[in-house]
Amino acid sequence: MASTSGSSRRNAALRLLKRRLLQAIPLMLGVVVINFVLIHLAPGSFLELMTAENQVSDPATVELLRKTYGLDDPVWLQLVKYIWALMHLDFGFSYRQNMPVLDAIWVGLPATLLLMISSITLAFVIGVAAGVVASAKVRTVWDTAVSVAAMFFFAAPSFWLGIMMIVLFAVKLGWLPVSGMETIGGGGGVLDILHHLILPTLALGLFYAATYARVMRSSMLEVAQLDFVRTARAKGLSRRRVTLSHVLRNALLPVVTILGVQMGTILAGSVVIESVFSWPGVGSLLFDSVSSRNYPVVLGIMVLGSLVVIAANIAVDLIYMWLDPRIEIR
Amino acid sequence: MERFAFLGRFARNRGALAGTVIILLVAFAALSAPVFFPTDPLRMVAQPELWPGEDPAFPLGTDSLGRDMLAMLVHGARATLLIGLFASAVATLIGVSVGAAAGYFGGWIDETAMRAVELFQTIPNLIFVLTIVVILGSTLHNIVIAIGIVSWTPIARMTRAEFLALRDREFVQACRSMGMGDFGIIVREILPNALPPVIVLSSLVVAGAILFESAVSFLGLGDPNIASWGRLVGDGRELIRSSWYICAIPGVAIMVTVLCLNLIGDGLNDALNPKLRDR
Amino acid sequence: MAAVPLEVSDLRTTLFTRRGEMKAVDGLSLSVGAGETVALVGESGCGKSLSALSIMRLLPDPPARIVGGAVKLNGRDIVPLSEESMLDIRGKEIGMIFQDPMSALNPVATIEKQIAEVVMAHTGLGRFQARARAHELLEQVGIPDAARRLDAYPHQLSGGMCQRVVIAMAIACSPSVLIADEPTTALDVTVQAQVLTLLKRLQAEAGMAMIFITHDLGVVAETADRVVVMYAGRKVEEAAVDDLFEAPLHPYTAGLIGATPVPGAVRAERLADIPGMVPPLNALPPGCAFAPRCPRAMDRCRTERPALTEPRPGRRVACFAAEKGPT
Ligand SMILES: Nc1ncnc2c1ncn2[C@@H]1O[C@H](COP(=O)(O)OP(=O)(O)OP(=O)(O)O)[C@@H](O)[C@H]1O
Ligand SMILES: [Mg+2]
C-alpha cells in the first residue's frame, strides 16, 4: 500500500546516496591530485608556496612543514602525505589571517552558501516561471519579451550587471545598499541581511534564470506534444490544470539536470559577485588570497569548493529522483 | 548543394545574420585598431572623466586618467576576441581528443574519460582558473590555457555522443575491413562527420571564454600588459558615483559581443537541425 | 424518446498548413445508438483519429479546426460550445481511449492521481472518496491487486495494465459515449483479446455508445454492430457488419477485406494492401479520391465526385460503379 511504495522509494534514495558518496571519493582524489600537480608546476619551492611567501624563518615551523608534507621523500610519497594531511582536514596555515586555512574558509562559508542558495532559488523560480509563461503564450509578445530578456541576461557579464545595478538602485535611487552584508553599526537582523542580499542575488542569479527560462520554454513545448497531455485533456481538465499538474513536472526534469551540471559554475560565479559587493564570503577570501598569493588558502578553497559542489550535486540527484519515479539505481 | 541549403537556412535567421554582421564589425574594428588609433591607447590624451559626447574628438569620453575610451575599447577588442578564440581552440582540441577517444574505443578509456569530465565539472571553474593563474603566473598564455582547461567538457560530451552514433556505421566498418588504422578512421572518416555540431558548440564556447576572461581581468588578475574589456570595467569601478559610463561602455561591448556569438551559435544550430526549428 | 447518444452530421475539419488547406475530415456523418458499436475503418492517414478528436473537440489547433457540421451529444450540438463548457463534457459525457497506453499516461504521476483527477473534476468527491472510487474502478477493469496498483507509476505496469488504467479513466464518470482509437494496436495478441472482452463487457453493462477505430478487421467483425469505411477524409461506405463482410459495395471496402477470409472469424488480420498510394490531402483528384487506384473506375469517376447514396435502409455507399451493380 502507500507505505510499501513509499519505503521502496526511500530505499532507492538511500541506495543512490550511498552510490554517490562512493563516487565522490575518486572525484575528491582527482581534485587533490590536480592541486598537487599545480603545486609542483609552480615556480619556487613548495615551502615558499605553503607559507605564502611569508618567509617563515622559524626553524620549528619549517621542520614541521617538511615533515607533514615529506619534502625529502620521493614524489609519490609526498602525494600520499599530502592526501593524508587533507584527509585530516589539515589544509595548512594562513599567516595572513593567522589561523588554520580551514578556519579561515569556515568563517566565510555561511555567507557564500547564503548567496549561492538565494541565487539558485531566484534563478529557478524566475527561470521556470518565465519559461512557463513563454511556452503558454508561445509566439506572442510575452514569448518575445521572455526571449529578449533571456538573451540579454545570458550575455551580460555578472560583475558588470552588478555594478550597473549598484549605480541604479544604490547610488541613483538609494533604495538598496551599495555593498556588504550588514549595515555597519546599527545593522544586523534578518531583514538587514536580506536587504543587502537583493542585489548580489540578482547579479549572480539572473544569468541562470535566463538559462532556465530558455530550457524550460522548449521543454514545456516538447512535453505539451506528448500523448499523456491529450489524455489529461480528454478527462475534461482545463488547459491550465493540465499545464500545471502534468506538463510542468515533466518539463522540469531537464532544468534540474542542468542545475546539477552548473553547481560548480554558480559557486565560482559567487567569487566575482562577492568581490563586486564586498560580500564577506569565501569568494572575497579567495580574491584576497589570490591577490596576496596566499596559496594554502587558494588550494584549500578549491578542495572545499569541489566538496560543496559534490554535496550540492547529490542534493540535486535526490530532487531529480523525487521528481521522476522512473529513475532506477543501476 | 547541401552546404548551400545550410547557408540559406542560416541567412534566413535574422538574429543570426545580425549577429554575424556585428561580430564582423567588431572583428574589423579590432584588426584596424592600429590604423585608426595608432598611438598607445593607454596614454593620457585629454582631460579626465569627459562624458561621452562632451567633446566630439572623444565620442565615448575619457576615463579617470584622461585616456580615450573609444581607442581603449577598439584596442581591447583585439585582446578580448583573441583570448576568446584561442581559449575556445584549446577547449575544442582537448574536448575533441578526449571525446573522440572515449566514443571510439569505449571500455575503460570511455570510463576514464567520463570520470575526467565529471571531475572538471566538479571543480568550480573560475576558482580553478584563478588557482592556475595565480600559481603559474598571469600571463596571456596561462590564462588562455586555464580557460581552455575549464571549458572542454561540453565539447567532449558532444564529440563522444557523435562518435558513439557513428562508429558502427557501414562506412566505418568498411574502412576497418580494409585494414585502416584506428587513428586514420577517427581523423579521416568519423571526425569530419562528427564535426558540425561540435563547431556550433565551439562558437558558444568562444562566448563563454570571453565572459571568463573578462571576469579574470575584471578582478585585476589578467595579464597586466593587456587592456581587455573586462579590465576596463574593473578600472572604472572606483568611479561609479561620478562617472559610471566608464564601467558601462566596455560592459556593453562584452555583452553585445557575447550576445552576437550566442545568436550565431543558435543560428548554426537551427540550420544544422532544420527539423527542430518549428518548436 | 431519449436522444441518440451521438449524432455526427456533415462534420468538416480542415488542416490549415503552410502548404495550404487540407480537408482532413470532409462531410462525415454517423450516429451511434446506446449500446451500439460503430467501427471506423480505413487506411492510415484517412482521417479516423482527426474525426475522433473533432468529436472530442480536442483537435491540435493549429493546424486543425472544425469548419462545419454538427456533433450532437444526447441531442445537444457541442460544436459551437465554448472551451469552458467542453470541460464539463469531456471525461463525463464522452470518454476516450488512445492507441499507445504506455505514452497515454503521465510517467511521473501515480495511477491513483490520474484516475482520481477525472473523478474529482466531474463529481463533488474529495480526495479520499476519489481514491476509493479509483480503487473500485481498477477492480472493475480487472486489475489484480488493485489496492497496491493505486500507488504505482505507469512504468511499473505492463502495456495491457496501462490500457486498463486508461479505460478506467475513460469510464470513470459513466459517459454515454466512448471513443476508442485503436485501443489494442499497441498490445500483444493475447492481451488484445482480454482488453477487447473487457471493453465489450463494460459497454454492455453501461449501455454506452461506442466508436471503435481500428485497422483490424477481425476485431471489427467481433466487436462492431455497424461499420463506417473512410477514405481520404470521407465516408465511402456504411453498413451493418454482416452485410459489409458479405457484400461490400465500394471497391475500396472490397479491397480492404480482400484478405480477411471468413467473416466473423476472430483472426488478427490487418487490412489488406491495396495497390497504389493514398493521394496526399492537398492533391486530391477532382472526382472520386479512390479512382486512381480503383479496379472499376470509369471516366465519370475521374471527373465527378460520387455522392453518398442509400441503396437500402441502413446501407450507404458513395460509388458510381456500385450504383450500377454489386462487386
Ligand atoms: N497535427 C497535424 N498536422 C498536420 N497534419 C496532420 C496532423 N494530424 C494529422 N494530420 C494529417 O491528417 C490526416 C489524417 O490523420 P489521422 O491521424 O486522422 O489519420 P488516421 O486515419 O487516424 O491514421 P492512422 O491509422 O495512421 O492513425 C493525415 O494525412 C495526417 O497526415
Ligand atoms: Mg489514428
CSV table of N, CA and C in Angstrom, one decimal, chain A residues 234-303:
chain,number,residue,atom,x,y,z
A,234,ALA,N,-8.5,15.0,-22.4
A,234,ALA,CA,-9.7,14.2,-22.7
A,234,ALA,C,-10.5,13.9,-21.4
A,235,LYS,N,-9.8,14.0,-20.3
A,235,LYS,CA,-10.5,13.8,-19.0
A,235,LYS,C,-11.3,15.0,-18.6
A,236,GLY,N,-11.2,16.1,-19.3
A,236,GLY,CA,-12.0,17.3,-19.0
A,236,GLY,C,-11.3,18.3,-18.1
A,237,LEU,N,-9.9,18.2,-18.1
A,237,LEU,CA,-9.2,19.1,-17.3
A,237,LEU,C,-8.9,20.3,-18.2
A,238,SER,N,-8.9,21.5,-17.6
A,238,SER,CA,-8.6,22.7,-18.3
A,238,SER,C,-7.1,22.7,-18.8
A,239,ARG,N,-6.9,23.5,-19.8
A,239,ARG,CA,-5.5,23.6,-20.3
A,239,ARG,C,-4.6,24.0,-19.2
A,240,ARG,N,-5.0,25.0,-18.3
A,240,ARG,CA,-4.2,25.4,-17.2
A,240,ARG,C,-3.9,24.3,-16.2
A,241,ARG,N,-5.0,23.6,-15.9
A,241,ARG,CA,-4.7,22.5,-15.0
A,241,ARG,C,-3.7,21.5,-15.5
A,242,VAL,N,-3.9,21.2,-16.8
A,242,VAL,CA,-3.0,20.2,-17.5
A,242,VAL,C,-1.6,20.7,-17.4
A,243,THR,N,-1.5,22.0,-17.8
A,243,THR,CA,-0.1,22.6,-17.8
A,243,THR,C,0.5,22.5,-16.4
A,244,LEU,N,-0.2,22.9,-15.4
A,244,LEU,CA,0.4,22.9,-14.1
A,244,LEU,C,0.6,21.6,-13.4
A,245,SER,N,-0.4,20.7,-13.6
A,245,SER,CA,-0.2,19.4,-12.9
A,245,SER,C,0.4,18.3,-13.7
A,246,HIS,N,0.4,18.4,-15.0
A,246,HIS,CA,1.0,17.3,-15.8
A,246,HIS,C,2.3,17.7,-16.6
A,247,VAL,N,2.2,18.9,-17.3
A,247,VAL,CA,3.3,19.3,-18.2
A,247,VAL,C,4.5,19.7,-17.3
A,248,LEU,N,4.2,20.6,-16.4
A,248,LEU,CA,5.2,21.3,-15.6
A,248,LEU,C,6.2,20.3,-15.0
A,249,ARG,N,5.7,19.3,-14.3
A,249,ARG,CA,6.6,18.4,-13.6
A,249,ARG,C,7.5,17.7,-14.5
A,250,ASN,N,7.0,17.2,-15.7
A,250,ASN,CA,7.8,16.5,-16.6
A,250,ASN,C,8.8,17.5,-17.3
A,251,ALA,N,8.4,18.7,-17.5
A,251,ALA,CA,9.2,19.7,-18.2
A,251,ALA,C,10.4,20.1,-17.3
A,252,LEU,N,10.2,20.0,-16.0
A,252,LEU,CA,11.2,20.4,-15.0
A,252,LEU,C,12.5,19.6,-15.1
A,253,LEU,N,12.3,18.3,-15.5
A,253,LEU,CA,13.4,17.4,-15.4
A,253,LEU,C,14.7,17.9,-16.1
A,254,PRO,N,14.7,18.4,-17.4
A,254,PRO,CA,15.9,18.9,-17.9
A,254,PRO,C,16.5,20.1,-17.2
A,255,VAL,N,15.6,20.9,-16.6
A,255,VAL,CA,16.1,22.1,-15.9
A,255,VAL,C,16.9,21.6,-14.7
A,256,VAL,N,16.3,20.6,-14.0
A,256,VAL,CA,17.0,20.1,-12.8
A,256,VAL,C,18.4,19.5,-13.2
A,257,THR,N,18.4,18.8,-14.3
A,257,THR,CA,19.7,18.2,-14.8
A,257,THR,C,20.7,19.3,-15.0
A,258,ILE,N,20.3,20.4,-15.6
A,258,ILE,CA,21.2,21.5,-15.9
A,258,ILE,C,21.7,22.1,-14.6
A,259,LEU,N,20.7,22.3,-13.7
A,259,LEU,CA,21.1,22.9,-12.4
A,259,LEU,C,22.2,22.1,-11.8
A,260,GLY,N,22.2,20.8,-11.8
A,260,GLY,CA,23.2,19.9,-11.3
A,260,GLY,C,24.5,20.2,-11.9
A,261,VAL,N,24.5,20.2,-13.3
A,261,VAL,CA,25.8,20.4,-14.0
A,261,VAL,C,26.4,21.8,-13.7
A,262,GLN,N,25.5,22.8,-13.4
A,262,GLN,CA,26.0,24.2,-13.2
A,262,GLN,C,26.4,24.5,-11.8
A,263,MET,N,26.3,23.6,-10.9
A,263,MET,CA,26.6,23.9,-9.5
A,263,MET,C,28.0,24.6,-9.3
A,264,GLY,N,29.0,24.0,-9.9
A,264,GLY,CA,30.3,24.5,-9.8
A,264,GLY,C,30.4,25.9,-10.3
A,265,THR,N,29.8,26.1,-11.5
A,265,THR,CA,29.8,27.4,-12.1
A,265,THR,C,29.2,28.5,-11.2
A,266,ILE,N,28.1,28.1,-10.6
A,266,ILE,CA,27.4,29.1,-9.7
A,266,ILE,C,28.3,29.4,-8.5
A,267,LEU,N,28.9,28.4,-7.9
A,267,LEU,CA,29.8,28.7,-6.8
A,267,LEU,C,30.9,29.6,-7.2
A,268,ALA,N,31.5,29.3,-8.4
A,268,ALA,CA,32.6,30.1,-8.9
A,268,ALA,C,32.2,31.5,-9.2
A,269,GLY,N,30.9,31.6,-9.7
A,269,GLY,CA,30.4,32.9,-10.1
A,269,GLY,C,30.3,33.8,-8.8
A,270,SER,N,30.1,33.2,-7.7
A,270,SER,CA,30.0,34.0,-6.5
A,270,SER,C,31.3,34.7,-6.1
A,271,VAL,N,32.4,34.2,-6.6
A,271,VAL,CA,33.7,34.8,-6.3
A,271,VAL,C,33.7,36.3,-6.8
A,272,VAL,N,33.3,36.4,-8.1
A,272,VAL,CA,33.3,37.7,-8.7
A,272,VAL,C,32.2,38.6,-8.1
A,273,ILE,N,31.0,38.0,-7.8
A,273,ILE,CA,30.0,38.8,-7.3
A,273,ILE,C,30.3,39.3,-5.8
A,274,GLU,N,30.9,38.4,-5.1
A,274,GLU,CA,31.3,38.8,-3.7
A,274,GLU,C,32.3,39.9,-3.8
A,275,SER,N,33.2,39.9,-4.8
A,275,SER,CA,34.2,41.0,-4.9
A,275,SER,C,33.5,42.3,-5.3
A,276,VAL,N,32.5,42.2,-6.1
A,276,VAL,CA,31.8,43.4,-6.5
A,276,VAL,C,31.1,44.1,-5.3
A,277,PHE,N,30.5,43.2,-4.5
A,277,PHE,CA,29.6,43.7,-3.4
A,277,PHE,C,30.3,43.7,-2.1
A,278,SER,N,31.6,43.4,-2.0
A,278,SER,CA,32.3,43.2,-0.8
A,278,SER,C,31.5,42.3,0.1
A,279,TRP,N,31.1,41.2,-0.4
A,279,TRP,CA,30.3,40.2,0.4
A,279,TRP,C,31.3,39.4,1.2
A,280,PRO,N,31.1,39.3,2.5
A,280,PRO,CA,32.2,38.7,3.3
A,280,PRO,C,32.2,37.2,3.2
A,281,GLY,N,32.3,36.6,2.1
A,281,GLY,CA,32.3,35.1,1.9
A,281,GLY,C,33.6,34.6,1.5
A,282,VAL,N,33.5,33.3,1.1
A,282,VAL,CA,34.7,32.6,0.6
A,282,VAL,C,35.3,33.2,-0.7
A,283,GLY,N,34.4,33.8,-1.5
A,283,GLY,CA,34.8,34.4,-2.7
A,283,GLY,C,35.7,35.6,-2.4
A,284,SER,N,35.3,36.4,-1.4
A,284,SER,CA,36.2,37.6,-1.1
A,284,SER,C,37.5,37.1,-0.5
A,285,LEU,N,37.4,36.0,0.3
A,285,LEU,CA,38.6,35.4,0.8
A,285,LEU,C,39.5,34.9,-0.3
A,286,LEU,N,38.9,34.3,-1.3
A,286,LEU,CA,39.7,33.8,-2.4
A,286,LEU,C,40.4,34.9,-3.2
A,287,PHE,N,39.6,36.0,-3.4
A,287,PHE,CA,40.1,37.1,-4.1
A,287,PHE,C,41.3,37.7,-3.4
A,288,ASP,N,41.1,37.9,-2.1
A,288,ASP,CA,42.2,38.4,-1.2
A,288,ASP,C,43.4,37.5,-1.3
A,289,SER,N,43.1,36.2,-1.2
A,289,SER,CA,44.3,35.2,-1.2
A,289,SER,C,45.0,35.2,-2.5
A,290,VAL,N,44.2,35.3,-3.6
A,290,VAL,CA,44.9,35.3,-4.9
A,290,VAL,C,45.7,36.5,-5.0
A,291,SER,N,45.2,37.7,-4.6
A,291,SER,CA,45.9,38.9,-4.8
A,291,SER,C,47.2,38.9,-3.9
A,292,SER,N,47.1,38.2,-2.7
A,292,SER,CA,48.3,38.2,-1.9
A,292,SER,C,49.1,36.9,-2.0
A,293,ARG,N,48.8,36.2,-3.0
A,293,ARG,CA,49.5,34.9,-3.2
A,293,ARG,C,49.5,34.0,-2.0
A,294,ASN,N,48.4,33.9,-1.4
A,294,ASN,CA,48.2,33.1,-0.2
A,294,ASN,C,47.8,31.7,-0.7
A,295,TYR,N,48.8,30.9,-1.2
A,295,TYR,CA,48.5,29.7,-1.8
A,295,TYR,C,47.7,28.7,-1.0
A,296,PRO,N,48.1,28.5,0.3
A,296,PRO,CA,47.4,27.4,1.0
A,296,PRO,C,45.9,27.7,1.0
A,297,VAL,N,45.5,28.9,1.1
A,297,VAL,CA,44.0,29.2,1.2
A,297,VAL,C,43.4,29.0,-0.2
A,298,VAL,N,44.1,29.4,-1.3
A,298,VAL,CA,43.6,29.2,-2.6
A,298,VAL,C,43.4,27.7,-2.9
A,299,LEU,N,44.4,26.9,-2.5
A,299,LEU,CA,44.2,25.4,-2.8
A,299,LEU,C,43.1,24.9,-1.9
A,300,GLY,N,43.1,25.3,-0.6
A,300,GLY,CA,42.0,24.8,0.3
A,300,GLY,C,40.7,25.1,-0.3
A,301,ILE,N,40.5,26.3,-0.8
A,301,ILE,CA,39.2,26.7,-1.3
A,301,ILE,C,38.8,25.8,-2.5
A,302,MET,N,39.8,25.5,-3.3
A,302,MET,CA,39.5,24.6,-4.5
A,302,MET,C,39.0,23.3,-4.0
A,303,VAL,N,39.7,22.7,-3.0
A,303,VAL,CA,39.2,21.4,-2.5
A,303,VAL,C,37.8,21.5,-1.8
